[in-house]
Amino acid sequence: MNAHRKNGRVMRDILLVGTLGTVFVVMCSLFLMRSSRVSYLQVTIPTAEVERAAVQKQILDLQRDMKKVQYEKTWLVRKEKQLEEKIKVSAAQAKAREEKKRMEAEILEEAKKLEHDHTFEKGKEENEDYAYDEYEEDEEDEEDEEDEEDEEDEEDEDDDYDEDDYDEDDYDEDEEATDY
């Protein structure tokens, strides 16, 4: 620096050099920071793209699964409606069966009532007929027992004679006549 310069000028030059140095240092640090960020971004961008692709694949898989679930849901809803219809039909059939049984029971009850009324009117005639029928049945039972005993006796007699014991070749008629 010039010796003839005044002190004010020297100070100004020092300040200017200091300011320029500071600006230079700040600019260098900013450049270094930027380049480190760029290198970091250059490293992270591909990994982010890979992650993004993986996430998109997961999203597609989830969308497919969601479509399957929606299909199954609609299928289940259809099945549920079919089952509800079957239940309604079954309930109607069960109700009809119960009604039919009730009607049959009423008809049987009415028939029994009519039969009872009819038998009540004939009361004495049936009692007389019943007594006569019992007497005839007793006689028939006795006759049946006698017939069975006779049949058993005949079977016993038949059992005594066995055709296998009699052989025609061994027994001649001529010998019979001479033996007596």
mmCIF file of C-alpha atoms in Angstrom:
data_model
loop_
_atom_site.group_PDB
_atom_site.id
_atom_site.type_symbol
_atom_site.label_atom_id
_atom_site.label_comp_id
_atom_site.label_asym_id
_atom_site.label_seq_id
_atom_site.Cartn_x
_atom_site.Cartn_y
_atom_site.Cartn_z
ATOM 1 C CA MET A 1 0.000 0.000 0.000
ATOM 2 C CA ASN A 2 1.087 3.448 -0.560
ATOM 3 C CA ALA A 3 2.867 5.182 2.283
ATOM 4 C CA HIS A 4 1.549 8.517 1.292
ATOM 5 C CA ARG A 5 -1.966 7.359 1.783
ATOM 6 C CA LYS A 6 -3.686 8.588 4.731
ATOM 7 C CA ASN A 7 -4.868 6.510 7.560
ATOM 8 C CA GLY A 8 -8.479 6.787 6.453
ATOM 9 C CA ARG A 9 -7.754 5.363 3.136
ATOM 10 C CA VAL A 10 -5.905 2.409 4.588
ATOM 11 C CA MET A 11 -8.762 1.646 6.877
ATOM 12 C CA ARG A 12 -11.117 1.810 4.010
ATOM 13 C CA ASP A 13 -9.006 -0.570 1.984
ATOM 14 C CA ILE A 14 -8.745 -2.975 4.908
ATOM 15 C CA LEU A 15 -12.471 -2.907 5.372
ATOM 16 C CA LEU A 16 -12.984 -3.404 1.662
ATOM 17 C CA VAL A 17 -10.599 -6.359 1.567
ATOM 18 C CA GLY A 18 -12.223 -7.815 4.704
ATOM 19 C CA THR A 19 -15.665 -7.394 3.248
ATOM 20 C CA LEU A 20 -14.615 -8.909 -0.044
ATOM 21 C CA GLY A 21 -12.961 -11.802 1.830
ATOM 22 C CA THR A 22 -16.064 -12.391 3.885
ATOM 23 C CA VAL A 23 -18.218 -12.335 0.785
ATOM 24 C CA PHE A 24 -15.813 -14.752 -0.878
ATOM 25 C CA VAL A 25 -15.878 -17.103 2.100
ATOM 26 C CA VAL A 26 -19.688 -16.958 2.286
ATOM 27 C CA MET A 27 -19.995 -17.581 -1.433
ATOM 28 C CA CYS A 28 -17.617 -20.536 -1.238
ATOM 29 C CA SER A 29 -19.495 -22.018 1.693
ATOM 30 C CA LEU A 30 -22.805 -21.544 -0.134
ATOM 31 C CA PHE A 31 -21.343 -23.184 -3.215
ATOM 32 C CA LEU A 32 -20.080 -26.095 -1.165
ATOM 33 C CA MET A 33 -23.421 -26.435 0.580
ATOM 34 C CA ARG A 34 -25.210 -26.322 -2.724
ATOM 35 C CA SER A 35 -22.977 -28.915 -4.275
ATOM 36 C CA SER A 36 -23.356 -31.161 -1.238
ATOM 37 C CA ARG A 37 -27.125 -30.757 -1.479
ATOM 38 C CA VAL A 38 -27.018 -31.493 -5.180
ATOM 39 C CA SER A 39 -24.971 -34.601 -4.582
ATOM 40 C CA TYR A 40 -27.360 -35.568 -1.778
ATOM 41 C CA LEU A 41 -30.311 -34.968 -4.079
ATOM 42 C CA GLN A 42 -28.599 -36.893 -6.837
ATOM 43 C CA VAL A 43 -28.301 -39.820 -4.449
ATOM 44 C CA THR A 44 -31.788 -39.459 -2.978
ATOM 45 C CA ILE A 45 -33.640 -38.887 -6.260
ATOM 46 C CA PRO A 46 -33.040 -42.411 -7.602
ATOM 47 C CA THR A 47 -33.874 -43.968 -4.236
ATOM 48 C CA ALA A 48 -36.987 -41.820 -4.061
ATOM 49 C CA GLU A 49 -37.962 -42.956 -7.551
ATOM 50 C CA VAL A 50 -37.432 -46.579 -6.548
ATOM 51 C CA GLU A 51 -39.504 -46.022 -3.434
ATOM 52 C CA ARG A 52 -42.153 -44.269 -5.512
ATOM 53 C CA ALA A 53 -42.263 -47.215 -7.944
ATOM 54 C CA ALA A 54 -42.568 -49.645 -5.024
ATOM 55 C CA VAL A 55 -45.370 -47.578 -3.523
ATOM 56 C CA GLN A 56 -47.142 -47.436 -6.887
ATOM 57 C CA LYS A 57 -46.837 -51.216 -7.183
ATOM 58 C CA GLN A 58 -48.299 -51.593 -3.702
ATOM 59 C CA ILE A 59 -51.098 -49.225 -4.676
ATOM 60 C CA LEU A 60 -51.833 -51.295 -7.793
ATOM 61 C CA ASP A 61 -51.822 -54.497 -5.724
ATOM 62 C CA LEU A 62 -54.153 -52.903 -3.201
ATOM 63 C CA GLN A 63 -56.436 -51.714 -5.994
ATOM 64 C CA ARG A 64 -56.576 -55.255 -7.410
ATOM 65 C CA ASP A 65 -57.302 -56.629 -3.957
ATOM 66 C CA MET A 66 -59.975 -53.986 -3.496
ATOM 67 C CA LYS A 67 -61.592 -55.007 -6.798
ATOM 68 C CA LYS A 68 -61.538 -58.655 -5.672
ATOM 69 C CA VAL A 69 -63.083 -57.685 -2.354
ATOM 70 C CA GLN A 70 -65.758 -55.648 -4.126
ATOM 71 C CA TYR A 71 -66.493 -58.591 -6.435
ATOM 72 C CA GLU A 72 -66.740 -60.935 -3.454
ATOM 73 C CA LYS A 73 -68.937 -58.412 -1.674
ATOM 74 C CA THR A 74 -71.348 -58.218 -4.603
ATOM 75 C CA TRP A 75 -71.320 -62.022 -4.863
ATOM 76 C CA LEU A 76 -72.069 -62.322 -1.138
ATOM 77 C CA VAL A 77 -74.843 -59.746 -1.416
ATOM 78 C CA ARG A 78 -76.387 -61.763 -4.261
ATOM 79 C CA LYS A 79 -76.079 -64.980 -2.240
ATOM 80 C CA GLU A 80 -77.600 -63.248 0.776
ATOM 81 C CA LYS A 81 -80.570 -62.130 -1.312
ATOM 82 C CA GLN A 82 -80.977 -65.658 -2.690
ATOM 83 C CA LEU A 83 -80.861 -67.094 0.822
ATOM 84 C CA GLU A 84 -83.389 -64.524 2.019
ATOM 85 C CA GLU A 85 -85.690 -65.579 -0.816
ATOM 86 C CA LYS A 86 -85.208 -69.248 0.105
ATOM 87 C CA ILE A 87 -85.922 -68.424 3.744
ATOM 88 C CA LYS A 88 -89.073 -66.573 2.756
ATOM 89 C CA VAL A 89 -90.169 -69.519 0.607
ATOM 90 C CA SER A 90 -89.295 -71.978 3.384
ATOM 91 C CA ALA A 91 -91.166 -69.876 5.920
ATOM 92 C CA ALA A 92 -94.177 -69.743 3.621
ATOM 93 C CA GLN A 93 -93.990 -73.505 3.082
ATOM 94 C CA ALA A 94 -93.647 -74.122 6.818
ATOM 95 C CA LYS A 95 -96.606 -71.871 7.475
ATOM 96 C CA ALA A 96 -98.609 -73.728 4.820
ATOM 97 C CA ARG A 97 -97.629 -77.079 6.373
ATOM 98 C CA GLU A 98 -98.674 -75.875 9.811
ATOM 99 C CA GLU A 99 -101.948 -74.601 8.393
ATOM 100 C CA LYS A 100 -102.467 -77.947 6.628
ATOM 101 C CA LYS A 101 -101.757 -79.863 9.852
ATOM 102 C CA ARG A 102 -104.118 -77.597 11.761
ATOM 103 C CA MET A 103 -106.821 -78.103 9.135
ATOM 104 C CA GLU A 104 -106.252 -81.890 9.185
ATOM 105 C CA ALA A 105 -106.460 -81.867 12.978
ATOM 106 C CA GLU A 106 -109.707 -79.912 12.795
ATOM 107 C CA ILE A 107 -111.072 -82.332 10.190
ATOM 108 C CA LEU A 108 -110.060 -85.339 12.312
ATOM 109 C CA GLU A 109 -111.582 -83.736 15.369
ATOM 110 C CA GLU A 110 -114.806 -83.051 13.474
ATOM 111 C CA ALA A 111 -114.785 -86.627 12.113
ATOM 112 C CA LYS A 112 -114.311 -88.037 15.616
ATOM 113 C CA LYS A 113 -117.099 -85.846 16.878
ATOM 114 C CA LEU A 114 -119.398 -87.036 14.079
ATOM 115 C CA GLU A 115 -118.375 -90.646 14.674
ATOM 116 C CA HIS A 116 -119.015 -90.259 18.388
ATOM 117 C CA ASP A 117 -122.433 -88.747 17.710
ATOM 118 C CA HIS A 118 -123.223 -91.566 15.285
ATOM 119 C CA THR A 119 -122.111 -94.269 17.736
ATOM 120 C CA PHE A 120 -124.007 -92.613 20.548
ATOM 121 C CA GLU A 121 -127.194 -92.828 18.491
ATOM 122 C CA LYS A 122 -126.620 -96.505 17.748
ATOM 123 C CA GLY A 123 -125.387 -97.239 21.297
ATOM 124 C CA LYS A 124 -127.710 -100.093 22.240
ATOM 125 C CA GLU A 125 -127.675 -101.752 18.835
ATOM 126 C CA GLU A 126 -123.889 -101.870 18.826
ATOM 127 C CA ASN A 127 -123.727 -103.258 22.346
ATOM 128 C CA GLU A 128 -126.050 -106.118 21.366
ATOM 129 C CA ASP A 129 -124.129 -106.758 18.142
ATOM 130 C CA TYR A 130 -120.847 -106.644 20.037
ATOM 131 C CA ALA A 131 -121.982 -109.275 22.553
ATOM 132 C CA TYR A 132 -123.165 -111.583 19.728
ATOM 133 C CA ASP A 133 -119.877 -111.043 17.826
ATOM 134 C CA GLU A 134 -117.834 -111.992 20.906
ATOM 135 C CA TYR A 135 -119.777 -115.248 21.269
ATOM 136 C CA GLU A 136 -119.152 -116.121 17.608
ATOM 137 C CA GLU A 137 -115.452 -115.274 17.936
ATOM 138 C CA ASP A 138 -115.078 -117.600 20.945
ATOM 139 C CA GLU A 139 -116.610 -120.492 18.979
ATOM 140 C CA GLU A 140 -114.374 -119.788 15.989
ATOM 141 C CA ASP A 141 -111.283 -119.687 18.235
ATOM 142 C CA GLU A 142 -112.123 -123.094 19.687
ATOM 143 C CA GLU A 143 -112.608 -124.583 16.213
ATOM 144 C CA ASP A 144 -109.298 -123.071 15.043
ATOM 145 C CA GLU A 145 -107.474 -124.572 18.016
ATOM 146 C CA GLU A 146 -108.906 -128.037 17.268
ATOM 147 C CA ASP A 147 -107.901 -127.755 13.604
ATOM 148 C CA GLU A 148 -104.368 -126.771 14.580
ATOM 149 C CA GLU A 149 -104.061 -129.748 16.937
ATOM 150 C CA ASP A 150 -105.227 -132.136 14.201
ATOM 151 C CA GLU A 151 -102.707 -130.696 11.748
ATOM 152 C CA GLU A 152 -99.889 -131.090 14.276
ATOM 153 C CA ASP A 153 -100.816 -134.734 14.861
ATOM 154 C CA GLU A 154 -100.773 -135.439 11.120
ATOM 155 C CA GLU A 155 -97.350 -133.820 10.807
ATOM 156 C CA ASP A 156 -96.004 -135.951 13.637
ATOM 157 C CA GLU A 157 -97.208 -139.127 11.896
ATOM 158 C CA ASP A 158 -95.583 -138.048 8.633
ATOM 159 C CA ASP A 159 -92.297 -137.438 10.408
ATOM 160 C CA ASP A 160 -92.075 -141.093 11.529
ATOM 161 C CA TYR A 161 -91.913 -142.404 7.929
ATOM 162 C CA ASP A 162 -88.680 -141.630 6.109
ATOM 163 C CA GLU A 163 -88.321 -142.468 2.414
ATOM 164 C CA ASP A 164 -84.535 -142.646 2.596
ATOM 165 C CA ASP A 165 -84.742 -145.659 4.894
ATOM 166 C CA TYR A 166 -86.773 -147.657 2.344
ATOM 167 C CA ASP A 167 -84.865 -148.959 -0.654
ATOM 168 C CA GLU A 168 -86.828 -150.869 -3.318
ATOM 169 C CA ASP A 169 -83.858 -152.908 -4.504
ATOM 170 C CA ASP A 170 -83.222 -154.359 -1.081
ATOM 171 C CA TYR A 171 -86.807 -155.408 -0.587
ATOM 172 C CA ASP A 172 -88.425 -157.818 -3.030
ATOM 173 C CA GLU A 173 -92.111 -158.567 -3.171
ATOM 174 C CA ASP A 174 -91.482 -162.288 -3.563
ATOM 175 C CA GLU A 175 -89.568 -162.435 -0.345
ATOM 176 C CA GLU A 176 -92.387 -160.676 1.437
ATOM 177 C CA ALA A 177 -94.879 -163.246 0.334
ATOM 178 C CA THR A 178 -92.710 -166.162 1.449
ATOM 179 C CA ASP A 179 -91.852 -164.615 4.768
ATOM 180 C CA TYR A 180 -95.454 -164.555 5.928
#
